[in-house]
Coordinates of C-alpha atoms in Angstrom, one line a residue:
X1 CA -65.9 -10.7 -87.6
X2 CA -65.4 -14.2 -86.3
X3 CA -63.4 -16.6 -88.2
X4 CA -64.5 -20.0 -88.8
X5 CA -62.1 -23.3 -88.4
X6 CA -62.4 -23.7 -92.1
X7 CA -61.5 -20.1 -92.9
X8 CA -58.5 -20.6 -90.6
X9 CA -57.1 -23.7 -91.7
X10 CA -56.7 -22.6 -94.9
X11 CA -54.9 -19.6 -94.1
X12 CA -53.0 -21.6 -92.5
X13 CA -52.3 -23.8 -95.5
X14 CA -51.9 -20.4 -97.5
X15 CA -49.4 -19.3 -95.0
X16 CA -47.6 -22.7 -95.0
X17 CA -47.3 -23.3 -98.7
X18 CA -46.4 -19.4 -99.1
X19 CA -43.3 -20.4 -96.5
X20 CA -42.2 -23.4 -98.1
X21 CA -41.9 -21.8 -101.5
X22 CA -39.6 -19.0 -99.9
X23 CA -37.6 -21.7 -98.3
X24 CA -37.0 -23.5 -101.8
X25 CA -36.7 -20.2 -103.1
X26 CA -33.7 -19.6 -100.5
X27 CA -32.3 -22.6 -101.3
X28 CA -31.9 -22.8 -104.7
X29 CA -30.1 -19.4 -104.3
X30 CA -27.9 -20.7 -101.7
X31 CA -27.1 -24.0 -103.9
X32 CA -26.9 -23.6 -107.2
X33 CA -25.6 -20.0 -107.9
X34 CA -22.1 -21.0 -105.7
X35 CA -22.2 -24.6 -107.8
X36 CA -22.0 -22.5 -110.9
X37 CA -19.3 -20.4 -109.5
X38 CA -17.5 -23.2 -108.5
X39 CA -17.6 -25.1 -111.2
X40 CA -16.9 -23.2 -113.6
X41 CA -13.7 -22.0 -111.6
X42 CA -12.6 -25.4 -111.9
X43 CA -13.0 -25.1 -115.7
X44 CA -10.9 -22.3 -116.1
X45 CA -8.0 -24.7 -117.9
X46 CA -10.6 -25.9 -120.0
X47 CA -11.3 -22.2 -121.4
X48 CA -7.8 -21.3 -122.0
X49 CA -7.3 -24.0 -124.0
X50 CA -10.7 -24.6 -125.6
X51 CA -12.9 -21.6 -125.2
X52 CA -15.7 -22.7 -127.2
X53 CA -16.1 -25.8 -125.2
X54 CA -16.1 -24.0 -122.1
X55 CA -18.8 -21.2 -123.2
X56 CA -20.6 -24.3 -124.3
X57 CA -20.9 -25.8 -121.3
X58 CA -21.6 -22.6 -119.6
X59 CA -24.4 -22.2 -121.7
X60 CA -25.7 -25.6 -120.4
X61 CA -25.2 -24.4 -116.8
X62 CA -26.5 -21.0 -117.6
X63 CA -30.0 -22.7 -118.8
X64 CA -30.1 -24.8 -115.6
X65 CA -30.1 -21.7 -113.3
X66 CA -32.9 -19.9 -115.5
X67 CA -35.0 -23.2 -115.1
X68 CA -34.9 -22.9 -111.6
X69 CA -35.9 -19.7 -111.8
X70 CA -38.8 -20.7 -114.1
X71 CA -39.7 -23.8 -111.3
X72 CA -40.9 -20.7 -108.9
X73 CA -43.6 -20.0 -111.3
X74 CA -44.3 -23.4 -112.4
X75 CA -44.7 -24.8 -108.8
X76 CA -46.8 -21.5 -108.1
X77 CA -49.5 -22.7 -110.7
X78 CA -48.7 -19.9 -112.9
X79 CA -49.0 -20.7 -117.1
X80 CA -48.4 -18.9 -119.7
X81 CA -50.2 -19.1 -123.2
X82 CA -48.6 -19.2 -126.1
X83 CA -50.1 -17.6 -129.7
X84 CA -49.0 -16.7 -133.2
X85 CA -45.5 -18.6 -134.9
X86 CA -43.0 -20.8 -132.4
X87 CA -40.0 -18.7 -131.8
X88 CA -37.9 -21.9 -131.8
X89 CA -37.7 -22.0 -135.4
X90 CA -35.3 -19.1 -135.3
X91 CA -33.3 -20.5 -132.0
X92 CA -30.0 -20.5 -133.9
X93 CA -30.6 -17.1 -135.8
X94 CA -28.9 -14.1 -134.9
X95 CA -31.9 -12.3 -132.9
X96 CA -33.1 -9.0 -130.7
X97 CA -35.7 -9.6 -128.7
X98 CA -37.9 -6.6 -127.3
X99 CA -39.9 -7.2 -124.6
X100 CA -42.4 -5.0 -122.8
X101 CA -41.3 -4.3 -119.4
X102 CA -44.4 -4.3 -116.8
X103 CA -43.0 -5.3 -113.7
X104 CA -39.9 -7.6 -112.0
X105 CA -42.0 -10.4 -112.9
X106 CA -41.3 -10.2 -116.3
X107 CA -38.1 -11.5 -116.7
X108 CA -39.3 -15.2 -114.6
X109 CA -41.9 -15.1 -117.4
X110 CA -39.7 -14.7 -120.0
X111 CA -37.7 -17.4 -118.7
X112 CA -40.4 -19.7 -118.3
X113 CA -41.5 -19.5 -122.3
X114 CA -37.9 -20.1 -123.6
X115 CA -36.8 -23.0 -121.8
X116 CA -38.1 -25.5 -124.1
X117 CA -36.6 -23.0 -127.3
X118 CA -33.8 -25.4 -127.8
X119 CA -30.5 -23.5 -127.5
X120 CA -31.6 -19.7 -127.0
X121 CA -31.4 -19.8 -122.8
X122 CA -27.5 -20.9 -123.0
X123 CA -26.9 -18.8 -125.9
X124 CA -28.6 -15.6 -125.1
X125 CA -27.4 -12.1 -124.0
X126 CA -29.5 -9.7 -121.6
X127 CA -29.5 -6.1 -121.3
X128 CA -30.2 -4.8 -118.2
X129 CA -30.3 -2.4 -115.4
X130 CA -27.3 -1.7 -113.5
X131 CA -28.5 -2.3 -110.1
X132 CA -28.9 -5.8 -111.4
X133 CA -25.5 -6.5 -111.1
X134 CA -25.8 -6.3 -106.9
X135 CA -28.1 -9.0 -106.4
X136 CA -27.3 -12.9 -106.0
X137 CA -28.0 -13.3 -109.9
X138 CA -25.6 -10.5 -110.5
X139 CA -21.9 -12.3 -110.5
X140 CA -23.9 -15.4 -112.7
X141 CA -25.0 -12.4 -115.1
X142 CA -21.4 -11.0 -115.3
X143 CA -20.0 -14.8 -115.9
X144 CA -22.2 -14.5 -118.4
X145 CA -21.4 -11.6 -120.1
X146 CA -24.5 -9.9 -119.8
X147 CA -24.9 -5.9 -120.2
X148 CA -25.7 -3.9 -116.5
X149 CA -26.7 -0.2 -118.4
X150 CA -26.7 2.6 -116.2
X151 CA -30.5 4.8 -116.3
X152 CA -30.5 8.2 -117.0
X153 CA -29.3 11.6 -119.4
X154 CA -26.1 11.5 -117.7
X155 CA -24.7 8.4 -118.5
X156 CA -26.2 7.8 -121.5
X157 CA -24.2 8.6 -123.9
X158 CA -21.6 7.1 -121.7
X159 CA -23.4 4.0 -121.6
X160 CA -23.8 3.0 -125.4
X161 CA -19.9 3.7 -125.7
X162 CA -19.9 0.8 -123.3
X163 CA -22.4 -1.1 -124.7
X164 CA -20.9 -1.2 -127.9
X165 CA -17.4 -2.2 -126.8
X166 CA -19.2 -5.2 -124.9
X167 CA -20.8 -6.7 -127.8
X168 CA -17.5 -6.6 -129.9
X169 CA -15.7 -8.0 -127.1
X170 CA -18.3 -10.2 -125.7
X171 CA -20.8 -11.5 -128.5
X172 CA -19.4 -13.5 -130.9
X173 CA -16.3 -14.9 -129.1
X174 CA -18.9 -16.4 -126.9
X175 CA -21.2 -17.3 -129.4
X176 CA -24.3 -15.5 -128.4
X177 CA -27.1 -15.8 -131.0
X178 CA -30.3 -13.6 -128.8
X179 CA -30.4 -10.1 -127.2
X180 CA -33.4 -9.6 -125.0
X181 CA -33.6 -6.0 -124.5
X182 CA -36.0 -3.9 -123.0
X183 CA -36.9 -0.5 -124.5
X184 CA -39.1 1.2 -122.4
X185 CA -35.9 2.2 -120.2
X186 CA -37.6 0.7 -117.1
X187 CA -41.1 -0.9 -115.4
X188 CA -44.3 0.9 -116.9
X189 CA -45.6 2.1 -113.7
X190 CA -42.3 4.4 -113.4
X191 CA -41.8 5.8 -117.0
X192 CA -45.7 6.2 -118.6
X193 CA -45.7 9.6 -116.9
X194 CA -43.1 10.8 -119.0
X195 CA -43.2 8.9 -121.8
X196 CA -46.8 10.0 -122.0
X197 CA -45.2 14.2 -121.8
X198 CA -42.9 13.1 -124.6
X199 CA -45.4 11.5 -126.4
X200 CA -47.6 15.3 -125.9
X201 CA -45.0 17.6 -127.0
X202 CA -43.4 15.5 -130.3
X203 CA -47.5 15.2 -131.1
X204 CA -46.8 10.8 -131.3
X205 CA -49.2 8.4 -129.7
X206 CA -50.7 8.6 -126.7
X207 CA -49.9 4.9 -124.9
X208 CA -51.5 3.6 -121.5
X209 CA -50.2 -0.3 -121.7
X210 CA -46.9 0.5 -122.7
X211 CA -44.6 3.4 -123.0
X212 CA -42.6 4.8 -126.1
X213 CA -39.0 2.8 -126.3
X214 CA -35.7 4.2 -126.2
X215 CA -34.0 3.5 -129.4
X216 CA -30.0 4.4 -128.6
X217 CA -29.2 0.5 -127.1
X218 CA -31.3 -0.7 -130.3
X219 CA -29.3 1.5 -132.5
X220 CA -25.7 0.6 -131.0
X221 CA -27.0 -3.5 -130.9
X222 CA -27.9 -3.2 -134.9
X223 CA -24.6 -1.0 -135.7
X224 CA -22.2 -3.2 -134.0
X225 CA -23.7 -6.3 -134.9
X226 CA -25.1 -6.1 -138.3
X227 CA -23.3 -5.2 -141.9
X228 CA -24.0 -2.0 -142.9
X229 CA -26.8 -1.9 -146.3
X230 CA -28.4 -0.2 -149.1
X231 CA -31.6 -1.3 -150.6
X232 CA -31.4 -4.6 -149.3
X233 CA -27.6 -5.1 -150.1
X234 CA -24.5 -5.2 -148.3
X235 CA -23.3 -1.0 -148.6
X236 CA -19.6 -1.3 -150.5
X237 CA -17.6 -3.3 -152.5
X238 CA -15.2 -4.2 -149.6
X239 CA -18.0 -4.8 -147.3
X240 CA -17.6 -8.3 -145.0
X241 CA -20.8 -10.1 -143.7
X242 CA -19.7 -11.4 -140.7

């Protein structure tokens, strides 16, 4: 089939814009992840003798990063709709955050609808998997002090051991007010298989869109962070509501 001048030229333009946004892409990665590195090197005194401050304005650069992030999406024409309450009346509140897990692209997504949610970005927490932690957002992650969970039966108990020492060492003292955390265990197109044999044999429902969520990360996140209660009320006399 013959190709007309037209049809070439925009291919061409396809090709072209497709190249420059893996070139910004490129060097975003190659700027501002070291910048954060450095800088916040360099503001080591300033967390030893004022931690809050610090975390503070690591939050700040934290949020910066995850903008530029968001700015491949933006500059990609992509726009994401909005319905029911606005989340940012609950920016300050203590808050887990489950999100359906389709596909990488999630998590730019994600970003993209919180960056105008006042403080959550700079004061939020991921979970996430552990490979994660070996790609160039990894060592921001770990400044962080996000959770990298290891997948499968034979860390898993394992796992929420660790899980649960990280948020008592980790969450408060850094002032983290959102966990985002992703239940399904993984991207839909790898778990709905088994999810859906699970679903067979413990007679539950029978998903296609989304896939039955793990609960053990949920369970450790609300028994670490939240006072124990009956009916409604704190459970004990002696019991302290942090």
């Amino acid at each position: 089939m013959a190709v007309t001048l037209d049809q070439a030229r925009r291919v061409g333009f396809t090709c072209l814009k497709a190249l420059l946004r893996f070139a910004f892409m490129v060097a975003n990665n190659l700027v501002a992840i070291p910048s954060y590195v450095l800088y916040l090197i360099m503001l080591q005194p300033l967390r030893m003798l004022d931690s809050k401050s610090f975390w503070y304005i690591e939050g700040v650069f934290f949020k910066w990063l995850l903008a530029m992030v968001s700015s491949w999406g933006w500059w990609a024409g992509y726009t994401v709709v909005e319905e029911g309450d606005d989340v940012k009346a609950v920016a300050e509140d203590e808050a887990m955050v489950l999100v359906n897990h389709q596909a990488t692209g999630d998590v730019c997504t994600l970003m993209m609808c919180l960056q105008d949610k006042g403080t959550v970005v700079r004061q939020m927490m991921w979970l996430m998997d552990h490979i994660f932690k070996y790609t160039n957002f990894g060592i921001v992650s770990l400044i962080h002090g996000d959770f990298f969970i290891r997948q499968g039966k034979a860390h898993r108990e394992q796992q929420l051991v660790l899980l649960k020492e990280h948020l008592e060492k980790y969450y408060r003292s850094r002032n983290r007010k959102w966990i985002v955390l992703f239940p399904e265990g993984g991207f839909l197109r790898k778990r709905r298989e088994t999810s859906q044999e699970f679903a067979k044999k413990n007679n539950l429902p029978f998903l296609k869109h989304v896939t039955l969520p793990r609960t053990g990360a949920t369970q450790v996140i609300l028994t670490t962070l939240v006072a124990p209660q009956e009916n409604g009320t704190p459970a004990g006399r002696d019991t302290v509501i942090k």
